[in-house]
XYZ file of C-alpha atoms in Angstrom:
509
model
C 121.600 118.292 75.211
C 122.088 114.498 75.259
C 124.712 114.871 77.976
C 122.333 116.927 80.125
C 119.630 114.312 79.651
C 122.056 111.577 80.684
C 123.067 113.449 83.824
C 119.413 113.972 84.709
C 118.681 110.271 84.200
C 121.534 109.263 86.494
C 120.321 111.700 89.138
C 116.784 110.345 88.809
C 117.841 106.718 89.115
C 119.915 107.531 92.207
C 116.668 108.211 94.043
C 114.907 105.093 92.774
C 117.374 102.219 92.565
C 118.987 100.413 95.488
C 122.531 101.320 96.455
C 125.426 98.873 96.831
C 127.080 98.392 100.222
C 130.258 99.964 98.845
C 128.318 103.195 98.229
C 126.397 103.026 101.512
C 127.131 105.111 104.596
C 127.693 104.060 108.172
C 124.602 104.229 110.367
C 124.759 107.473 112.376
C 124.750 107.605 116.164
C 121.719 109.726 117.061
C 119.916 111.055 120.122
C 116.941 108.726 120.278
C 114.244 108.867 122.935
C 114.446 105.350 124.448
C 110.768 105.467 125.408
C 109.620 106.066 121.814
C 110.996 103.203 119.736
C 108.309 101.488 117.651
C 108.062 98.901 114.858
C 105.722 97.953 112.023
C 105.494 95.420 109.234
C 103.408 93.990 106.414
C 103.019 90.233 105.797
C 106.338 88.526 106.665
C 107.347 91.958 107.952
C 104.329 91.869 110.261
C 105.516 88.563 111.685
C 108.987 90.094 112.052
C 107.641 93.230 113.736
C 105.788 91.084 116.267
C 108.894 88.937 116.864
C 111.135 91.960 117.271
C 108.609 93.700 119.513
C 108.289 90.638 121.759
C 112.034 90.014 121.913
C 112.827 93.630 122.829
C 109.619 94.853 124.468
C 111.616 96.641 127.148
C 112.546 99.165 124.438
C 109.824 98.723 121.780
C 106.760 100.626 122.973
C 104.501 100.090 119.946
C 103.903 97.404 117.300
C 101.878 97.719 114.071
C 101.157 94.571 112.055
C 99.336 94.380 108.729
C 98.363 90.868 107.577
C 100.435 88.947 110.099
C 99.768 86.131 112.522
C 100.461 85.264 116.155
C 103.898 85.053 117.709
C 105.628 81.724 117.049
C 102.785 80.619 114.784
C 105.128 78.151 113.066
C 105.416 76.229 116.333
C 107.202 72.899 116.196
C 107.134 73.047 112.384
C 109.778 75.770 112.635
C 112.493 73.263 113.515
C 115.098 73.969 110.848
C 112.423 75.610 108.681
C 111.770 72.216 107.085
C 107.970 72.026 107.363
C 107.173 75.262 105.553
C 104.165 73.703 103.797
C 102.420 73.064 107.106
C 103.354 76.558 108.260
C 101.777 78.116 105.141
C 98.642 76.039 105.662
C 98.243 77.188 109.266
C 99.765 80.680 109.371
C 98.604 82.056 106.002
C 95.611 79.860 105.024
C 95.005 81.470 101.628
C 96.676 79.147 99.110
C 94.452 76.212 98.025
C 97.615 74.216 97.275
C 98.164 74.145 101.048
C 94.713 73.373 102.477
C 94.101 75.586 105.495
C 94.765 74.237 108.957
C 93.092 76.166 111.768
C 95.074 77.783 114.546
C 93.314 75.744 117.170
C 93.234 75.710 120.948
C 96.295 73.466 121.235
C 98.347 75.672 118.902
C 97.340 78.815 120.789
C 98.253 77.249 124.114
C 101.634 76.205 122.736
C 102.360 79.730 121.462
C 101.422 81.281 124.801
C 103.421 78.675 126.727
C 106.516 79.322 124.601
C 106.129 83.060 125.183
C 106.007 82.585 128.948
C 108.864 80.099 129.006
C 111.161 82.232 126.860
C 110.417 85.300 128.975
C 111.408 83.358 132.110
C 114.585 82.174 130.393
C 115.494 85.687 129.206
C 115.277 84.764 125.517
C 112.696 87.534 125.056
C 111.740 90.578 127.127
C 109.851 90.225 130.429
C 106.096 89.876 130.072
C 105.655 93.058 132.125
C 107.362 94.984 129.311
C 105.167 93.311 126.693
C 102.078 94.338 128.682
C 103.037 98.015 128.303
C 103.027 97.999 124.490
C 100.511 99.701 122.223
C 99.374 97.540 119.330
C 97.719 98.377 115.980
C 96.539 95.533 113.719
C 95.068 95.572 110.210
C 93.542 93.059 107.816
C 91.738 93.792 104.560
C 88.888 91.481 103.697
C 90.110 90.991 100.091
C 93.404 89.562 101.369
C 93.683 86.048 99.944
C 97.300 85.510 101.026
C 96.952 85.858 104.806
C 93.350 85.160 105.724
C 91.395 86.937 108.427
C 91.436 83.952 110.821
C 95.218 84.318 111.060
C 95.090 87.992 112.054
C 92.187 87.246 114.408
C 94.543 84.793 116.136
C 97.193 87.523 116.426
C 94.606 89.816 118.035
C 93.668 87.068 120.490
C 97.341 86.388 121.247
C 97.969 90.048 122.089
C 94.849 90.213 124.235
C 96.359 87.443 126.365
C 99.448 89.528 127.167
C 98.470 93.202 126.608
C 95.489 95.048 128.135
C 92.648 95.402 125.643
C 92.587 99.188 125.916
C 96.038 99.204 124.236
C 95.179 96.933 121.279
C 93.342 98.176 118.163
C 92.319 95.948 115.252
C 90.771 97.092 111.980
C 89.340 94.466 109.616
C 86.385 96.163 107.897
C 88.059 97.621 104.775
C 88.052 96.071 101.301
C 91.847 96.059 101.024
C 93.871 93.257 99.502
C 97.234 92.014 100.793
C 99.331 95.188 100.878
C 100.863 98.051 102.769
C 98.065 100.635 102.865
C 99.546 104.061 102.158
C 98.059 107.531 101.961
C 101.151 108.968 100.299
C 102.002 106.613 97.459
C 101.270 107.819 93.946
C 99.828 106.504 90.688
C 101.894 106.243 88.540
C 105.223 106.025 90.393
C 106.768 109.355 91.310
C 110.168 110.378 89.981
C 111.691 110.151 93.485
C 111.057 106.413 93.675
C 107.689 106.627 95.364
C 105.466 103.600 95.052
C 103.082 102.981 92.202
C 99.913 102.251 94.151
C 97.549 99.425 93.442
C 93.854 99.990 93.746
C 92.666 99.008 97.204
C 91.329 95.578 96.203
C 94.305 94.537 94.040
C 97.075 92.153 95.087
C 100.540 92.133 93.508
C 103.028 94.541 91.984
C 104.792 96.394 94.759
C 102.126 95.368 97.298
C 101.417 98.987 98.220
C 97.761 100.027 97.918
C 95.783 103.244 98.133
C 92.413 102.897 99.878
C 89.584 105.272 100.662
C 88.474 105.194 104.281
C 84.792 104.186 104.187
C 84.236 106.354 107.272
C 85.254 109.485 105.377
C 88.322 111.661 105.416
C 89.768 110.619 102.051
C 92.702 108.219 101.725
C 93.094 105.813 104.612
C 96.343 106.616 106.426
C 97.551 103.407 108.072
C 100.942 104.839 109.013
C 99.355 107.896 110.619
C 96.876 105.777 112.581
C 99.600 103.503 113.943
C 102.029 106.306 114.802
C 99.365 108.345 116.614
C 98.247 105.299 118.584
C 101.885 104.979 119.677
C 102.751 108.633 120.263
C 99.485 110.516 120.674
C 98.515 113.553 118.572
C 101.203 114.394 116.026
C 101.765 117.283 113.645
C 100.275 116.656 110.197
C 102.535 115.028 107.598
C 104.726 117.166 105.346
C 106.802 116.617 102.220
C 109.463 114.108 103.259
C 112.027 114.998 100.603
C 112.143 118.628 101.704
C 112.586 117.888 105.410
C 115.001 114.981 105.496
C 116.999 112.483 103.446
C 116.918 108.793 102.587
C 120.330 107.315 103.268
C 121.693 103.913 102.307
C 123.721 102.200 105.027
C 125.902 99.109 105.223
C 124.099 96.231 106.980
C 127.140 93.943 106.946
C 128.657 94.982 110.324
C 125.472 93.989 112.152
C 125.105 90.411 110.912
C 126.427 87.639 113.163
C 125.482 84.202 114.323
C 126.432 84.161 117.982
C 129.754 85.985 118.039
C 130.748 85.016 114.506
C 130.343 87.507 111.691
C 128.265 86.265 108.793
C 127.859 87.427 105.232
C 124.349 88.920 105.095
C 123.301 86.772 102.133
C 123.955 83.649 104.233
C 120.985 84.635 106.416
C 118.873 86.222 103.627
C 119.750 89.813 104.538
C 120.874 92.392 102.007
C 124.208 94.155 102.215
C 122.421 97.527 102.177
C 119.585 98.934 104.275
C 117.942 102.370 104.272
C 117.256 105.139 106.742
C 114.948 108.131 106.553
C 116.680 110.864 108.572
C 114.817 114.126 109.299
C 117.071 117.182 109.264
C 116.600 118.016 112.999
C 117.636 114.476 113.944
C 120.767 114.728 111.803
C 121.528 118.036 113.547
C 121.512 116.401 116.989
C 117.988 117.075 118.259
C 116.287 114.301 120.245
C 114.128 112.096 118.033
C 111.895 109.057 118.006
C 112.768 105.860 116.120
C 110.502 103.647 114.002
C 111.586 100.381 112.354
C 109.539 99.469 109.240
C 109.799 95.880 108.002
C 108.819 95.369 104.351
C 106.951 92.264 103.217
C 107.861 89.436 100.870
C 108.710 90.697 97.368
C 109.060 94.247 98.703
C 112.819 94.179 99.272
C 114.861 96.873 97.530
C 116.523 94.396 95.165
C 113.058 93.805 93.633
C 111.163 97.117 93.874
C 113.948 99.645 94.469
C 113.043 102.305 97.016
C 109.290 102.073 96.452
C 108.589 100.788 99.960
C 111.100 103.158 101.560
C 109.583 106.187 99.838
C 105.985 105.066 99.530
C 104.976 103.140 102.663
C 103.576 106.302 104.239
C 105.895 106.762 107.224
C 108.412 109.341 105.990
C 105.907 112.193 105.719
C 104.852 111.760 109.355
C 108.480 111.267 110.346
C 109.522 114.524 108.684
C 106.999 116.556 110.682
C 107.510 114.832 114.023
C 111.204 114.030 114.404
C 110.922 110.297 113.755
C 113.900 108.451 112.298
C 112.699 105.518 110.169
C 114.899 102.445 109.772
C 114.188 100.235 106.737
C 116.243 97.035 107.138
C 116.367 94.870 104.034
C 116.229 91.197 103.139
C 117.352 89.558 99.905
C 115.932 86.647 97.934
C 118.070 83.506 98.310
C 117.994 80.063 96.681
C 121.537 78.640 96.888
C 120.857 75.904 99.425
C 122.883 74.839 101.477
C 124.962 78.013 101.285
C 121.920 80.213 101.862
C 118.386 79.565 103.107
C 115.704 78.848 100.543
C 113.872 82.185 100.584
C 113.027 82.995 96.950
C 110.627 85.855 97.731
C 112.850 87.802 100.114
C 110.651 87.185 103.163
C 111.680 87.835 106.740
C 112.360 84.712 108.768
C 109.149 83.818 110.579
C 109.256 80.039 110.058
C 112.850 79.187 111.043
C 114.715 79.110 107.730
C 117.826 80.448 109.475
C 117.733 77.897 112.289
C 119.512 74.560 112.281
C 118.035 71.248 113.395
C 120.193 71.363 116.532
C 118.721 74.783 117.516
C 115.652 74.905 119.723
C 112.444 75.328 117.720
C 111.674 79.051 117.553
C 115.181 80.422 118.011
C 114.568 82.735 115.036
C 111.761 84.510 116.959
C 113.851 85.334 120.041
C 116.735 87.653 120.842
C 119.044 84.900 119.569
C 117.459 84.874 116.105
C 119.995 85.960 113.504
C 117.769 88.572 111.862
C 116.234 89.841 115.115
C 119.737 90.264 116.556
C 121.042 92.031 113.435
C 118.243 94.615 113.453
C 118.677 95.070 117.211
C 122.353 95.956 116.646
C 121.221 98.537 114.071
C 118.818 100.009 116.630
C 121.541 100.079 119.280
C 123.852 101.913 116.898
C 121.215 104.527 116.112
C 120.541 105.013 119.840
C 124.220 105.399 120.747
C 124.419 109.188 120.287
C 123.041 109.982 123.751
C 119.598 110.108 125.257
C 116.996 112.756 124.651
C 113.285 113.163 125.157
C 110.590 114.127 122.673
C 107.643 115.382 124.701
C 104.578 117.419 123.928
C 103.827 120.377 126.180
C 101.073 119.425 128.674
C 97.566 120.478 127.708
C 95.457 122.681 129.957
C 92.320 120.938 128.670
C 92.806 117.603 126.872
C 91.513 117.431 123.310
C 90.320 114.041 122.086
C 91.860 112.700 118.878
C 90.086 110.062 116.800
C 93.061 107.832 115.971
C 91.186 105.071 114.157
C 87.747 103.471 114.113
C 86.633 99.981 113.131
C 83.319 98.146 113.393
C 83.913 97.152 117.009
C 86.628 99.429 118.348
C 87.417 103.126 118.678
C 91.029 104.228 119.254
C 91.358 107.575 121.035
C 94.311 109.608 122.210
C 95.103 113.036 123.630
C 97.970 115.134 124.932
C 98.303 114.506 128.688
C 97.025 117.333 130.882
C 99.237 119.084 133.418
C 98.771 117.592 136.889
C 96.458 114.783 135.753
C 96.782 111.369 137.407
C 93.863 109.831 135.512
C 91.047 110.736 133.116
C 87.292 110.263 133.068
C 86.091 109.218 129.620
C 82.378 109.480 128.874
C 80.747 107.697 125.940
C 77.202 108.454 124.765
C 75.380 106.051 122.446
C 72.934 108.201 120.497
C 70.865 105.253 119.323
C 70.623 103.409 122.646
C 70.054 106.570 124.691
C 70.375 106.499 128.479
C 73.242 107.649 130.662
C 76.791 107.956 129.407
C 79.169 105.048 129.982
C 82.033 106.207 132.211
C 85.550 104.744 132.122
C 88.531 105.809 134.235
C 91.681 105.770 132.145
C 95.172 106.126 133.592
C 96.849 107.539 130.480
C 96.391 107.767 126.711
C 95.789 106.063 124.398
C 92.507 104.246 125.002
C 90.886 101.653 122.740
C 87.182 101.310 123.409
C 85.934 97.793 122.624
C 82.446 98.455 123.962
C 80.995 99.812 120.718
C 78.748 98.251 118.089
C 78.989 98.365 114.282
C 77.473 101.242 112.304
C 76.538 103.274 115.394
C 77.060 106.928 116.295
C 78.868 107.815 119.505
C 79.881 110.975 121.338
C 82.929 111.152 123.615
C 84.041 113.665 126.246
C 87.116 113.621 128.505
C 88.041 115.147 131.867
C 91.415 115.193 133.576
C 91.448 114.080 137.232
C 93.913 115.510 139.760
C 95.434 113.573 142.673
C 92.880 115.106 145.074
C 90.029 113.869 142.872
C 89.208 117.259 141.413
C 87.954 117.103 137.819
C 89.200 119.517 135.206
C 87.300 121.146 132.393
C 85.642 118.780 129.941
C 87.095 118.410 126.461
C 85.151 119.360 123.397
C 82.800 116.595 122.320
C 84.133 114.148 119.734
C 81.430 112.728 117.479
C 82.081 109.655 115.338
C 80.451 106.658 113.723
C 81.762 103.114 113.763
C 82.281 101.103 110.590
C 79.997 98.408 109.286
C 81.064 94.794 109.730
C 83.096 93.307 106.894
C 80.885 91.429 104.426
C 81.354 87.679 103.915
C 84.372 87.283 101.644
C 86.306 84.200 100.556
C 89.527 85.271 98.761
C 92.403 82.937 97.838
C 95.822 83.430 96.272
C 98.188 81.000 94.567
C 101.744 81.589 95.750
C 103.164 79.460 92.920
C 101.212 81.238 90.185
C 101.406 84.607 91.958
C 97.764 85.468 91.244
C 94.323 85.464 92.869
C 92.431 82.192 92.571
C 89.222 80.669 93.839
C 88.878 77.914 96.424
C 89.568 75.300 93.733
C 92.805 77.036 92.678
C 91.373 78.386 89.419
C 92.301 81.918 88.272
C 89.831 84.462 89.566
C 89.306 88.208 89.254
C 86.477 88.344 91.776
C 86.730 90.859 94.604
C 84.425 91.797 97.446
C 83.152 95.392 97.220
């Protein structure tokens, strides 16, 4: 009996604990649709997702960022990663030990100028590719680590380079600093799933369960982002029964220039993880999503909680989406490694040298950006394929996500349509419907007001101008504005504090 119990325990831990590189597999070469490669991230992973999406926008069609700031926020302070205190003060703003510095007009101009210059120099993708991306942003108003002003600046940065109808931002929920997941469990599941915090709590595994104040039960951040990127998807299913989590060796992908580097030298782990749906393993064409964990969420600290509990695998299982989970590692052995004690992704230049140009880490030349890009290239090397939904005869509107001042809509493209007529009725204002001509889904409507009811209808338009049958009416209500909230968090003490750096348990409802 004891032997059976021991065997069961070993089997159980195999699904929870990280795997060494010696046990890891080689990344498979798959048939990936090159038009459906997307990325996401939380906290430092949000910064990394933005960096990766900007550097490789010709391939990355969608970016989701939770609690992250604008591209190249570190600015000139990124030179060699030496001025991290100033970077925290400006690009996080939540620790009273580093009094907040605003992201002002000069800083915003410098970020935009660097983006344009690097695009011209070929260090990142062309701006025309960036303009085609779909973007989903999230900030919870109980987040005392990365304050709302930082994510507001990211929204403004994207609006400078991406049309507004492609950028959605939700900031009206009472979430703390965390990956918001509809599929994590309390307590932790036996398969290594995350132990969720309550929505307003910060810490632990930094994975929270939240109720959507607009109804519909648990808020599904992963589902909202993926459907903004891909349009209507099949509902999520049990991930374990429809695919596998595989450990893979990250070491072959880590270089500085043409020289191979030990992953730990650049704060990367030897082992990364992949969620592989069964049809993708069998050679069917699939999509690819890269999910960047946040600080203190690397596998060496929380096992496979982020991999199994972030909320992506269930959608991936139902919709042929391969999910890549690259991994960092905490490092402290300066000068042999960067000083990165919380296992964060490099968004302030800790992997750059003083003789590098400031911001190298955020471009195609950045060591971590380049390593993950090689992983993506390997996964895409099995031949092209396309994942396409059958055209709809009459488009059906999907409510992707709703905030206080934006409504994200999508639909399956209609056969023969060259554009769409979208009609919005404001029940409280009355009057005629507001008409917008949209070239293709998705569409983010920024013309709405908080706590108002709206009705939407859609018509497909043919090349000769003929209008198709109207969709069924979609009725929804926008969220209320976020209440005034002033959260703070001590990075040194790893706990919520007040503005004077005293321990605090206060949360905004």
